[in-house]
XYZ file of C-alpha atoms in Angstrom:
776
model
C 35.673 217.217 -64.893
C 37.734 214.224 -63.810
C 36.279 211.331 -65.860
C 38.565 208.682 -64.416
C 36.795 209.270 -61.148
C 33.101 210.100 -62.109
C 32.210 209.739 -65.776
C 28.385 209.920 -65.895
C 27.714 213.485 -64.732
C 28.809 214.871 -68.132
C 26.394 212.658 -70.074
C 23.154 214.043 -71.686
C 20.153 213.364 -69.631
C 18.649 210.483 -71.712
C 21.983 208.602 -71.812
C 22.658 209.164 -68.175
C 19.177 207.948 -67.128
C 19.784 204.777 -69.059
C 23.110 204.161 -67.495
C 21.847 204.761 -63.961
C 18.865 202.430 -64.311
C 18.840 199.701 -61.663
C 21.720 201.219 -59.812
C 21.951 202.449 -56.284
C 22.139 205.984 -57.850
C 20.842 209.405 -56.800
C 18.299 209.856 -59.636
C 15.506 210.053 -57.095
C 17.446 212.577 -55.141
C 18.091 214.731 -58.176
C 14.412 214.771 -58.969
C 13.779 216.644 -55.790
C 16.935 218.783 -55.746
C 16.470 222.451 -56.461
C 19.495 224.328 -57.432
C 20.216 228.066 -57.383
C 20.027 229.805 -60.832
C 21.862 232.992 -59.993
C 25.502 233.814 -60.019
C 26.157 233.014 -63.593
C 25.329 229.282 -63.516
C 24.164 227.575 -66.632
C 20.865 226.040 -65.302
C 19.597 224.749 -68.788
C 20.754 224.163 -72.222
C 21.406 227.151 -74.491
C 22.117 227.554 -78.309
C 25.778 227.314 -77.648
C 26.073 225.493 -74.225
C 24.974 222.048 -72.800
C 23.940 222.319 -69.133
C 25.873 219.849 -67.008
C 24.324 219.058 -63.587
C 21.998 222.145 -64.014
C 25.063 224.342 -63.076
C 28.023 224.025 -65.527
C 28.115 225.162 -69.210
C 29.964 222.957 -71.670
C 30.316 224.307 -75.203
C 28.392 222.107 -77.627
C 31.391 221.726 -79.929
C 33.307 220.191 -76.985
C 30.560 217.685 -75.921
C 31.418 214.909 -78.392
C 35.097 214.901 -77.393
C 34.216 214.946 -73.707
C 31.721 212.090 -74.341
C 34.558 210.127 -76.046
C 36.723 210.700 -73.019
C 34.035 209.634 -70.592
C 33.252 206.538 -72.729
C 36.949 205.634 -72.628
C 36.832 205.434 -68.852
C 33.626 203.470 -68.810
C 33.899 200.259 -66.869
C 37.335 201.350 -65.396
C 36.431 204.672 -63.603
C 35.893 204.866 -59.856
C 32.278 205.388 -60.486
C 31.808 202.343 -62.632
C 33.946 199.943 -60.576
C 32.304 201.074 -57.464
C 28.902 199.875 -58.805
C 30.425 196.504 -59.826
C 32.049 195.952 -56.566
C 28.978 197.164 -54.536
C 26.821 194.623 -56.301
C 28.863 191.882 -54.762
C 27.294 192.736 -51.270
C 24.241 190.508 -50.568
C 22.274 193.540 -49.546
C 23.029 195.744 -52.520
C 19.327 195.696 -53.468
C 18.602 197.269 -50.073
C 20.961 200.185 -50.848
C 19.170 200.609 -54.192
C 15.783 201.031 -52.230
C 17.570 203.405 -49.804
C 18.652 205.682 -52.608
C 15.237 205.508 -54.568
C 13.496 206.594 -51.328
C 16.052 209.428 -50.763
C 16.962 207.877 -47.513
C 20.489 209.106 -48.137
C 22.640 211.055 -50.539
C 24.770 211.351 -52.608
C 27.230 210.032 -55.292
C 30.069 211.584 -53.290
C 31.181 208.032 -52.256
C 32.883 207.862 -55.649
C 32.652 211.189 -57.191
C 34.376 212.975 -54.285
C 35.833 210.163 -52.316
C 38.939 212.146 -51.321
C 38.931 215.462 -49.605
C 37.925 216.795 -46.215
C 41.530 216.570 -45.536
C 44.655 218.717 -45.186
C 47.645 218.986 -47.467
C 50.935 218.822 -45.819
C 52.953 221.690 -47.271
C 55.748 220.947 -44.677
C 57.054 218.189 -46.893
C 57.558 220.121 -50.128
C 58.510 223.229 -48.276
C 61.357 221.389 -46.628
C 63.006 219.632 -49.480
C 61.208 220.919 -52.652
C 59.965 218.694 -55.496
C 63.552 217.772 -56.522
C 64.371 216.746 -53.005
C 61.139 214.578 -52.824
C 62.272 212.818 -56.081
C 65.824 212.364 -54.765
C 64.500 210.736 -51.557
C 62.387 208.368 -53.749
C 65.500 207.388 -55.643
C 67.333 206.724 -52.328
C 64.579 204.507 -51.159
C 64.414 202.597 -54.499
C 68.145 201.965 -54.400
C 67.873 200.849 -50.746
C 65.045 198.423 -51.135
C 65.070 197.269 -54.935
C 66.884 194.098 -53.948
C 64.298 192.951 -51.357
C 61.316 191.238 -52.886
C 58.970 192.354 -50.009
C 59.328 195.881 -51.361
C 58.240 195.507 -54.957
C 55.001 197.481 -54.392
C 56.816 200.119 -52.528
C 59.488 200.589 -55.315
C 56.585 200.871 -57.812
C 55.022 203.497 -55.589
C 58.243 205.549 -55.559
C 58.614 205.388 -59.206
C 55.001 206.613 -59.505
C 55.773 209.556 -57.151
C 58.815 210.437 -59.370
C 56.671 210.352 -62.572
C 53.885 212.415 -60.964
C 56.265 215.095 -59.700
C 57.928 215.239 -63.101
C 54.366 215.821 -64.653
C 53.748 218.568 -61.991
C 57.000 220.236 -62.903
C 56.356 220.084 -66.533
C 53.040 221.814 -65.909
C 54.752 224.428 -63.765
C 57.295 224.940 -66.502
C 54.578 225.979 -68.821
C 53.434 228.719 -66.520
C 57.123 229.896 -66.244
C 57.248 230.175 -70.056
C 53.821 231.934 -70.270
C 54.954 234.477 -67.471
C 58.227 235.174 -69.391
C 56.217 235.653 -72.717
C 53.937 238.053 -70.900
C 56.802 239.928 -69.581
C 58.602 240.249 -72.887
C 55.397 241.688 -74.499
C 54.464 243.992 -71.628
C 55.062 247.815 -72.007
C 54.154 248.947 -68.592
C 57.378 248.748 -66.411
C 55.556 247.885 -63.181
C 53.484 245.102 -64.736
C 56.512 243.809 -66.631
C 58.466 243.520 -63.312
C 55.470 241.598 -61.772
C 55.457 239.114 -64.641
C 59.233 238.657 -64.331
C 58.947 238.107 -60.620
C 56.250 235.479 -61.175
C 58.516 233.600 -63.761
C 61.442 233.720 -61.387
C 59.533 232.495 -58.364
C 57.777 229.686 -60.318
C 61.057 228.609 -61.924
C 62.665 228.393 -58.510
C 59.889 226.492 -56.652
C 59.403 224.167 -59.509
C 62.463 222.356 -58.217
C 63.471 223.809 -54.860
C 62.012 224.645 -51.439
C 60.820 228.245 -50.931
C 63.272 230.842 -49.720
C 60.866 233.593 -48.806
C 57.242 234.460 -48.230
C 56.130 234.994 -51.855
C 57.827 231.675 -52.950
C 56.136 229.848 -50.159
C 52.760 231.317 -51.039
C 53.309 230.413 -54.739
C 54.337 226.746 -53.978
C 51.416 226.244 -51.569
C 48.977 227.353 -54.311
C 50.582 225.302 -56.978
C 50.420 222.205 -54.829
C 46.823 223.003 -53.915
C 45.785 223.245 -57.543
C 47.625 220.080 -58.603
C 45.882 217.992 -55.869
C 42.540 219.205 -57.336
C 43.780 218.293 -60.850
C 44.536 214.833 -59.752
C 41.644 214.127 -57.505
C 38.031 215.285 -57.954
C 37.596 215.996 -54.191
C 35.682 218.320 -51.962
C 37.450 220.044 -49.025
C 41.181 219.763 -49.760
C 42.156 222.332 -47.135
C 45.305 224.420 -46.387
C 44.914 223.777 -42.747
C 47.320 225.683 -40.461
C 48.508 227.837 -43.391
C 49.219 230.880 -41.223
C 51.562 228.778 -38.884
C 53.194 227.246 -42.011
C 53.832 230.517 -43.734
C 54.821 232.486 -40.709
C 58.524 231.790 -40.532
C 58.931 232.958 -44.107
C 56.863 235.997 -43.494
C 58.620 236.927 -40.279
C 62.021 236.698 -41.887
C 60.964 238.883 -44.803
C 59.339 241.475 -42.471
C 62.360 241.702 -40.216
C 64.683 242.065 -43.189
C 62.413 244.872 -44.694
C 61.832 242.738 -47.890
C 57.980 243.132 -47.564
C 55.613 245.071 -45.548
C 52.230 244.538 -44.110
C 50.342 246.355 -46.776
C 51.961 244.130 -49.357
C 51.082 241.011 -47.283
C 47.447 242.151 -47.216
C 47.379 242.483 -50.956
C 48.812 238.965 -51.419
C 46.270 237.411 -48.943
C 43.399 239.269 -50.615
C 44.402 238.054 -54.067
C 44.769 234.489 -52.624
C 41.131 234.830 -51.434
C 40.014 235.653 -54.969
C 42.035 232.695 -56.459
C 40.458 230.169 -53.954
C 37.008 231.530 -54.747
C 37.591 230.681 -58.438
C 37.916 226.945 -57.725
C 35.013 224.743 -58.728
C 34.517 221.025 -59.223
C 32.027 219.642 -61.643
C 29.736 217.117 -60.049
C 26.389 215.611 -60.502
C 23.176 217.410 -59.817
C 22.754 215.602 -56.466
C 26.184 216.561 -55.253
C 25.868 220.066 -56.630
C 22.747 220.449 -54.548
C 24.676 219.438 -51.475
C 27.967 221.385 -52.062
C 26.194 224.502 -53.307
C 29.156 225.323 -55.438
C 31.683 225.574 -52.554
C 34.996 223.579 -52.451
C 35.304 223.854 -48.615
C 38.955 224.961 -48.421
C 39.430 225.687 -44.766
C 42.336 227.580 -43.246
C 42.580 227.291 -39.438
C 43.928 229.976 -37.174
C 44.807 230.103 -33.578
C 44.882 226.897 -31.598
C 48.188 225.873 -29.947
C 51.675 225.270 -31.249
C 53.061 221.641 -30.927
C 54.602 222.577 -27.492
C 51.265 223.832 -26.263
C 51.660 227.593 -26.366
C 49.220 230.002 -28.039
C 49.121 229.555 -31.822
C 48.077 232.947 -32.957
C 50.694 235.175 -34.749
C 50.659 238.442 -36.450
C 50.301 236.901 -39.924
C 47.044 235.292 -38.826
C 45.815 238.671 -37.923
C 46.475 239.760 -41.460
C 44.554 236.641 -42.688
C 41.558 237.943 -40.872
C 42.012 241.558 -42.013
C 42.238 240.186 -45.627
C 38.837 238.605 -45.128
C 37.485 241.903 -43.765
C 38.789 243.721 -46.826
C 38.044 241.052 -49.401
C 34.907 239.059 -48.102
C 34.764 236.088 -50.586
C 33.302 232.679 -50.139
C 36.626 230.926 -50.035
C 38.811 230.080 -48.268
C 36.783 229.455 -45.231
C 38.425 230.723 -41.982
C 38.098 228.856 -38.733
C 39.360 229.948 -35.349
C 40.668 227.155 -33.114
C 39.416 228.769 -29.930
C 41.753 228.301 -26.949
C 41.965 230.151 -23.642
C 45.621 230.961 -24.367
C 44.948 233.016 -27.526
C 45.557 236.673 -27.264
C 42.677 239.112 -26.769
C 43.847 241.181 -29.808
C 43.522 238.086 -32.087
C 40.085 237.096 -30.684
C 38.627 240.599 -31.017
C 39.967 240.824 -34.559
C 38.113 237.564 -35.340
C 34.875 239.058 -33.914
C 35.387 242.145 -36.006
C 35.537 239.778 -39.121
C 32.367 238.162 -38.002
C 30.687 241.496 -37.779
C 31.231 242.162 -41.359
C 28.539 239.571 -42.244
C 30.999 237.401 -44.218
C 30.005 234.332 -42.137
C 33.742 234.013 -41.044
C 35.484 232.945 -39.106
C 33.705 229.755 -37.765
C 34.619 229.034 -34.182
C 35.663 225.577 -33.097
C 37.018 224.319 -29.811
C 40.738 223.493 -29.765
C 40.192 221.419 -26.593
C 37.581 219.171 -28.256
C 39.724 218.885 -31.367
C 42.700 217.598 -29.276
C 40.546 215.320 -27.190
C 38.974 213.761 -30.340
C 42.404 213.253 -31.886
C 43.716 211.608 -28.744
C 40.646 209.411 -28.430
C 40.128 208.273 -32.006
C 43.897 208.190 -33.128
C 45.220 206.751 -29.908
C 45.342 203.282 -31.465
C 47.756 204.686 -33.987
C 49.934 206.086 -31.111
C 49.231 209.726 -31.898
C 51.520 212.218 -30.118
C 50.244 215.194 -28.155
C 52.287 217.315 -30.549
C 50.481 215.912 -33.526
C 47.172 216.354 -31.745
C 47.846 219.983 -31.019
C 48.556 220.618 -34.602
C 45.108 219.329 -35.683
C 43.081 221.305 -38.103
C 39.905 221.040 -40.194
C 39.634 219.430 -43.483
C 36.570 220.605 -45.550
C 33.653 221.935 -43.596
C 34.367 220.811 -40.040
C 36.093 217.359 -40.130
C 38.699 216.988 -37.339
C 42.109 215.934 -38.849
C 45.156 215.335 -36.805
C 48.325 217.118 -37.544
C 51.730 215.703 -38.238
C 55.019 217.202 -37.444
C 57.293 216.850 -40.541
C 60.852 218.100 -40.721
C 60.047 220.060 -37.586
C 57.247 221.912 -39.197
C 53.518 221.611 -38.741
C 52.117 219.255 -41.308
C 49.153 216.939 -41.835
C 49.305 213.262 -41.956
C 45.738 211.933 -42.146
C 43.627 209.913 -44.630
C 40.628 211.777 -46.118
C 37.510 211.925 -44.194
C 35.663 209.430 -46.436
C 32.236 207.924 -46.475
C 30.286 211.125 -47.209
C 26.672 209.997 -47.548
C 24.233 212.023 -45.610
C 21.525 209.809 -43.889
C 18.103 211.313 -43.914
C 17.114 210.645 -40.249
C 13.561 211.890 -40.405
C 13.037 209.459 -43.248
C 13.935 206.533 -40.843
C 11.312 207.747 -38.442
C 8.802 207.545 -41.296
C 9.774 204.013 -41.855
C 9.206 203.383 -38.235
C 5.657 204.740 -38.354
C 4.813 203.138 -41.687
C 6.281 199.723 -41.031
C 9.296 200.028 -43.267
C 7.472 201.727 -46.207
C 8.331 205.165 -47.546
C 4.952 206.994 -47.617
C 5.994 209.355 -50.257
C 7.045 206.823 -52.907
C 5.344 203.700 -51.718
C 8.670 201.852 -51.787
C 8.956 199.097 -49.149
C 12.435 200.143 -48.059
C 12.786 197.804 -45.064
C 11.041 194.508 -44.598
C 7.745 194.921 -42.762
C 7.743 193.658 -39.192
C 4.124 194.074 -38.228
C 5.336 195.372 -34.853
C 2.681 197.092 -32.735
C 3.634 200.574 -31.582
C 1.659 200.713 -28.428
C 4.007 202.740 -26.325
C 6.614 205.405 -26.669
C 9.238 202.703 -25.895
C 7.973 200.643 -28.845
C 8.461 203.551 -31.237
C 11.902 204.511 -29.852
C 13.107 200.836 -30.002
C 11.934 200.301 -33.533
C 13.511 203.667 -34.675
C 16.801 202.793 -33.070
C 16.871 199.324 -34.680
C 15.993 200.848 -38.140
C 18.529 203.615 -37.687
C 21.292 201.069 -36.786
C 20.324 198.913 -39.840
C 20.498 201.889 -42.216
C 23.899 202.889 -40.921
C 25.225 199.373 -41.055
C 24.068 198.590 -44.601
C 25.499 201.957 -45.816
C 28.964 201.481 -44.109
C 29.232 197.928 -45.279
C 28.474 198.847 -48.937
C 30.806 201.673 -48.779
C 33.680 199.379 -47.702
C 33.060 197.360 -50.921
C 32.958 200.532 -52.998
C 36.039 202.140 -51.504
C 38.071 198.924 -51.944
C 37.273 199.049 -55.681
C 38.673 202.593 -55.909
C 41.897 201.408 -54.300
C 42.512 199.346 -57.392
C 41.837 201.886 -60.114
C 42.558 205.348 -58.698
C 45.846 205.944 -56.857
C 46.162 209.385 -55.381
C 49.893 209.913 -56.024
C 50.402 213.558 -55.485
C 47.874 213.752 -52.475
C 49.952 210.764 -50.986
C 53.089 212.576 -51.604
C 51.823 215.596 -49.700
C 50.665 213.514 -46.780
C 53.064 212.693 -43.989
C 54.751 209.229 -43.910
C 53.317 208.046 -47.353
C 56.664 208.643 -49.117
C 58.697 207.014 -46.361
C 56.483 204.097 -46.012
C 56.194 203.544 -49.765
C 52.413 203.390 -49.685
C 49.755 205.681 -50.867
C 46.995 206.919 -48.666
C 44.671 204.330 -50.036
C 46.965 201.621 -48.619
C 47.571 203.026 -45.097
C 50.611 205.019 -46.051
C 49.239 208.018 -43.943
C 50.403 208.473 -40.369
C 46.780 208.382 -39.282
C 43.972 206.410 -40.853
C 40.846 206.232 -38.701
C 38.849 208.561 -40.985
C 35.896 206.648 -42.472
C 32.787 208.486 -41.280
C 28.994 208.780 -41.733
C 26.991 211.990 -41.793
C 23.521 212.528 -40.750
C 20.845 215.258 -41.362
C 17.769 216.205 -39.647
C 18.403 214.698 -36.195
C 17.005 217.793 -34.465
C 13.659 217.243 -36.363
C 13.648 213.719 -35.080
C 14.282 214.640 -31.476
C 11.419 217.181 -31.803
C 9.149 214.539 -33.503
C 9.830 211.939 -30.797
C 9.180 214.424 -28.094
C 5.853 215.248 -29.726
C 4.971 211.549 -30.062
C 5.937 210.849 -26.483
C 3.909 213.822 -25.050
C 0.998 213.956 -27.289
C 0.186 210.451 -28.197
C 1.420 208.392 -25.310
C 1.431 210.679 -22.218
C -1.415 213.229 -22.896
C -3.278 210.944 -25.318
C -4.275 214.005 -27.175
C -4.756 211.910 -30.401
C -3.931 208.513 -31.528
C -0.936 207.348 -33.534
C -3.262 206.477 -36.415
C -4.830 209.995 -36.311
C -1.372 211.502 -36.350
C -0.324 209.434 -39.338
C -3.466 210.340 -41.221
C -2.724 214.071 -40.586
C 0.874 213.580 -41.695
C -0.197 211.909 -44.905
C -2.548 214.768 -45.650
C 0.071 217.390 -44.758
C -2.053 218.758 -41.999
C -4.348 220.165 -44.796
C -1.576 222.142 -46.533
C -0.144 222.169 -50.008
C 3.249 220.546 -50.396
C 6.282 222.938 -50.331
C 7.363 221.464 -53.574
C 4.065 222.711 -55.076
C 4.040 226.115 -53.433
C 7.870 226.857 -53.788
C 7.917 227.925 -50.181
C 10.215 225.879 -48.144
C 10.045 227.258 -44.504
C 7.016 227.111 -42.288
C 6.388 230.708 -43.289
C 3.724 231.666 -45.828
C 2.381 228.099 -46.416
C -0.850 227.623 -48.436
C -3.906 225.820 -46.941
C -5.319 223.171 -49.263
C -8.065 221.651 -47.196
C -9.679 222.672 -43.919
C -9.918 219.858 -41.417
C -10.368 220.744 -37.734
C -8.827 217.490 -36.550
C -5.682 217.997 -38.612
C -5.461 221.627 -37.431
C -5.662 220.633 -33.808
C -3.137 217.809 -34.206
C -0.587 220.113 -35.890
C -1.106 222.884 -33.319
C -0.293 220.398 -30.585
C 2.675 219.016 -32.462
C 4.025 222.610 -32.917
C 3.560 223.344 -29.147
C 5.425 220.174 -28.009
C 8.884 220.637 -26.458
C 11.466 221.726 -28.966
C 15.259 221.284 -28.907
C 17.232 224.531 -28.389
C 15.272 225.818 -25.336
C 17.285 224.124 -22.550
C 14.317 221.742 -22.030
C 15.464 218.418 -20.497
C 12.421 216.688 -21.915
C 13.493 216.964 -25.485
C 17.285 217.374 -24.856
C 17.314 213.955 -23.382
C 15.649 212.555 -26.479
C 18.232 214.292 -28.668
C 20.967 212.742 -26.594
C 19.448 209.330 -27.081
C 19.300 209.908 -30.924
C 22.953 210.993 -30.848
C 24.069 208.096 -28.882
C 22.315 205.614 -31.103
C 23.977 207.141 -34.100
C 27.430 206.982 -32.432
C 26.980 203.314 -31.446
C 25.672 202.405 -34.914
C 28.408 204.185 -36.814
C 31.146 202.534 -34.582
C 29.627 199.083 -34.844
C 30.992 198.584 -38.280
C 34.696 198.119 -39.171
C 36.188 199.934 -42.148
C 38.518 198.445 -44.812
C 41.492 198.597 -42.408
C 39.813 197.129 -39.381
C 39.172 200.452 -37.626
C 35.587 201.299 -36.496
C 33.723 204.015 -38.405
C 33.020 207.316 -36.642
C 29.970 209.574 -36.811
C 29.670 213.098 -38.149
C 26.863 215.537 -37.503
C 26.542 218.410 -40.020
C 24.317 219.005 -43.004
C 26.113 221.283 -45.585
C 23.091 221.876 -47.843
C 21.497 218.400 -47.618
C 18.720 219.743 -45.236
C 17.167 221.251 -48.384
C 16.796 218.188 -50.780
C 16.310 215.617 -47.999
C 13.591 217.804 -46.475
C 11.994 217.878 -49.985
C 11.918 214.127 -49.915
C 10.162 213.883 -46.538
C 6.342 213.993 -45.783
C 5.018 216.181 -42.842
C 6.513 215.077 -39.502
C 5.272 214.601 -35.946
C 6.963 217.911 -34.943
C 4.394 219.820 -37.002
C 6.754 220.443 -39.931
C 5.060 220.275 -43.330
C 5.999 218.068 -46.255
C 8.869 219.157 -48.419
C 9.891 221.935 -45.980
C 13.611 222.140 -45.445
C 14.945 220.306 -42.370
C 16.955 221.836 -39.404
C 20.503 222.609 -40.509
C 23.734 221.494 -38.884
C 23.854 218.986 -35.932
C 22.727 221.024 -33.021
C 20.895 223.930 -34.761
C 17.277 224.466 -33.454
C 14.553 224.173 -36.026
C 13.934 227.771 -37.285
C 11.561 229.689 -35.087
C 11.329 227.098 -32.331
C 14.219 228.356 -30.072
C 12.283 230.935 -27.990
C 14.427 231.114 -24.710
C 17.408 233.045 -26.009
C 20.830 232.156 -27.363
C 22.200 230.739 -24.076
C 19.365 228.306 -23.937
C 20.428 227.111 -27.396
C 24.022 226.671 -26.047
C 22.806 224.639 -23.103
C 20.880 222.308 -25.357
C 23.710 221.960 -27.856
C 26.177 220.834 -25.153
C 24.251 217.951 -23.722
C 26.325 215.506 -25.720
C 30.085 214.832 -25.587
C 31.230 216.518 -28.771
C 34.548 214.716 -28.788
C 32.521 211.577 -29.603
C 32.030 212.839 -33.335
C 34.376 213.822 -36.172
C 32.347 216.938 -36.237
C 29.252 218.707 -34.940
C 27.662 221.885 -36.030
C 25.655 224.866 -34.542
C 24.458 227.760 -36.612
C 23.204 230.968 -35.090
C 21.762 234.201 -36.584
C 22.238 237.548 -34.846
C 21.044 241.054 -35.825
C 23.987 243.379 -36.387
C 22.708 245.895 -33.886
C 22.923 243.279 -31.118
C 26.698 243.224 -31.327
C 27.324 246.843 -32.168
C 30.478 248.529 -30.858
C 33.224 247.217 -28.566
C 30.718 246.287 -25.850
C 28.804 244.193 -28.505
C 32.029 242.463 -29.624
C 32.814 241.625 -25.910
C 29.296 240.096 -25.466
C 29.678 238.008 -28.612
C 33.117 236.798 -27.475
C 31.778 235.948 -24.061
C 28.920 233.880 -25.537
C 31.464 231.945 -27.700
C 33.706 231.407 -24.614
C 30.632 230.187 -22.697
C 29.820 227.649 -25.305
C 33.410 226.364 -25.593
C 33.761 226.137 -21.815
C 30.527 223.984 -21.681
C 32.130 221.453 -24.202
C 30.660 222.662 -27.402
C 32.751 222.156 -30.601
C 31.542 224.453 -33.418
C 29.522 227.620 -33.646
C 29.170 229.920 -36.635
C 27.198 233.069 -37.223
C 25.096 234.908 -39.764
C 25.210 238.608 -38.814
C 22.471 239.903 -40.902
C 19.030 241.498 -40.950
C 16.285 239.102 -42.083
C 14.572 241.988 -43.804
C 17.703 242.319 -46.113
C 17.508 238.617 -46.962
C 13.904 238.859 -47.866
C 14.640 241.846 -50.073
C 17.595 239.986 -51.644
C 15.295 237.055 -52.549
C 13.014 239.515 -54.448
C 15.796 241.491 -55.988
C 18.751 239.172 -56.377
C 20.397 241.401 -59.041
C 20.923 244.004 -56.399
C 22.611 241.601 -53.925
C 25.175 239.695 -56.032
C 27.941 240.227 -53.491
C 25.836 239.339 -50.430
C 27.384 236.484 -48.412
C 25.596 234.107 -46.068
C 26.737 231.334 -43.831
C 24.923 228.056 -44.751
C 26.152 225.181 -42.794
C 29.919 224.763 -42.555
C 30.544 227.151 -45.429
C 29.926 230.646 -46.701
C 28.170 231.210 -50.104
C 26.995 234.049 -52.241
C 23.198 234.549 -51.643
C 22.492 234.322 -55.425
C 24.121 230.829 -55.489
C 22.132 229.420 -52.609
C 19.042 227.341 -53.634
C 15.482 228.586 -52.851
C 14.905 225.836 -50.111
C 18.043 226.957 -48.303
C 17.332 230.663 -48.728
C 13.901 230.187 -47.130
C 15.582 228.256 -44.224
C 18.091 231.046 -43.769
C 15.392 233.673 -43.632
C 13.295 231.643 -41.139
C 16.129 231.083 -38.573
C 15.560 232.727 -35.307
C 17.261 236.164 -35.343
C 18.711 237.241 -31.948
C 18.406 240.873 -31.119
C 20.243 240.419 -27.868
C 23.306 238.230 -27.040
């Protein structure tokens, strides 16, 4: 809990509802958000605990004190000031309606405004914390006499104070380790405590000298960034490349061996999995308990040679041995990578851990050169790119000759509910679920498909514009009350420039981005409208709208508790609705290499790109678009009525950015890849494709080769990201019935891996319904 960032999530429900009244809050989203109740979460109050956000347990005796702390930050936290600043925008009331209709989510614009970024260990690894303080003193002495540098001098003093606080915190662990060593009877354990104390005492002040000190310092820095900023997706980035020189030196000198290294990396996986950030119910439903710490393997070195190394092979082996939800592993696929490395990555995929994800190194570099060219990015920094969070492309930054990171956070994380925009098109700006007049009525006649498409594109552009403009106001307010000092100190160029990342201290800053969810459903729906209503004239638009409002005669998923198109309950028999739904379901669907619908998907994607980039951010750069879903396809789908593609009300939307709607991809995996590559993936900060394959389909070496060939084909066609669930759907169905027997079952959701028991029912249902390929 970080009350100086977000201070309402901790409040009891009655008090929180009162505070959120009249604001552009996510109360409406929370009303339809269904959270998982397994995995040890505190879903409701108990005698001893107060449930926070339907997930976290706070001892009752601590609540009054926590409430006092939250009240202290009232009116001055990022959350509070963002509301006040946002209300200055003349269209703030429109944003309130957007949120009330669940046209977008979540409170992450203030609760997790930083993250989706990469920490630059190269800085502290090169000079240590004492060296960073000394550099600040040098810069203060150099510029204190120049009135133009008053703000910079204040920043450098702030960095010194922050580092001193970090060092005091580290010293407490040194003392604890020494105390544990003094009281330990077992000689082996005593030596381990002594080693911990010695390592910590050194890296509290100095750069690391060996592999274990480097691992320790990276972990300490990672924890302290989370302590400072309540953020999602602070990632280690190219950690294998950063640690490799220390590891290679120790291996060559016989100081450590590979078995010891594996144990360290396995323990590190456990520590990352322990991380959790307390957020509101709405954000918890989106994050599903994951902190999105992404380690990137492979790619290229700054000079353009293959980036894989032997330590990265051990990162993969550690995941095979210790399959935990975090850290996420991502392979930056490149044609120069060794076959040994690629096959080890496939072996890791085949364990069913959902890792690694595969992303295109070529597309990542192209994106960096395209979108950071205005900041004169070098090819060396572009080659050093990595992923921050789920899949957000972040440029690298060579620092002291080492691979580092120098980019602002991927900020702006509201997921726009694209199918809801199509509803507003069909119902003249009104949300048919709530009756809210979200956008002003136009009275436009929708007599042709072109009329529908044009109105949809106008409303889509309007929604994106209003969100991005309002976010500019909110983020500007945060700049004044919440300076990320340590995060800035660990981001390339901030220290030398004397500015934090919120004031363009970073080397690269074009990072404000808007996310969308459900665009595949919209492409399918527009294809259905075009074919059934306007070309074949199988039914009228009014007849379709009537069928949609009546959910094609079925009960709502929110009532039945079934959130895929499987096992739905009939409410009312109406032959007209049945006929209309059948035709909607038979209309062309994305993911089948069908030009008819793929062209529509491309049109929707281009509309989003143009809309996102039509607005300038707080620094004068244009915003950029992102296409992934995390878990938003669950709650946003629950807020949507039945759609023209035949999907029923409340049913979970298609996941990711290019994933076919479950069960509609019937032409095989390569057809999916062809559909997914109809757009230029380097036009977006991320894209996302999920695929489910049966374990038997990739059995043995031949199966591994086929899987690798499919990945290579996708990357060669220009795809950016693909990830796999290697699982039998029958097991998932059994796990849903007997969760206590599957507490360690992992599944890949959408950009992250999670324990099955910590995935909500709407997302579980969608995972089960995904097409399972028995041949690749």
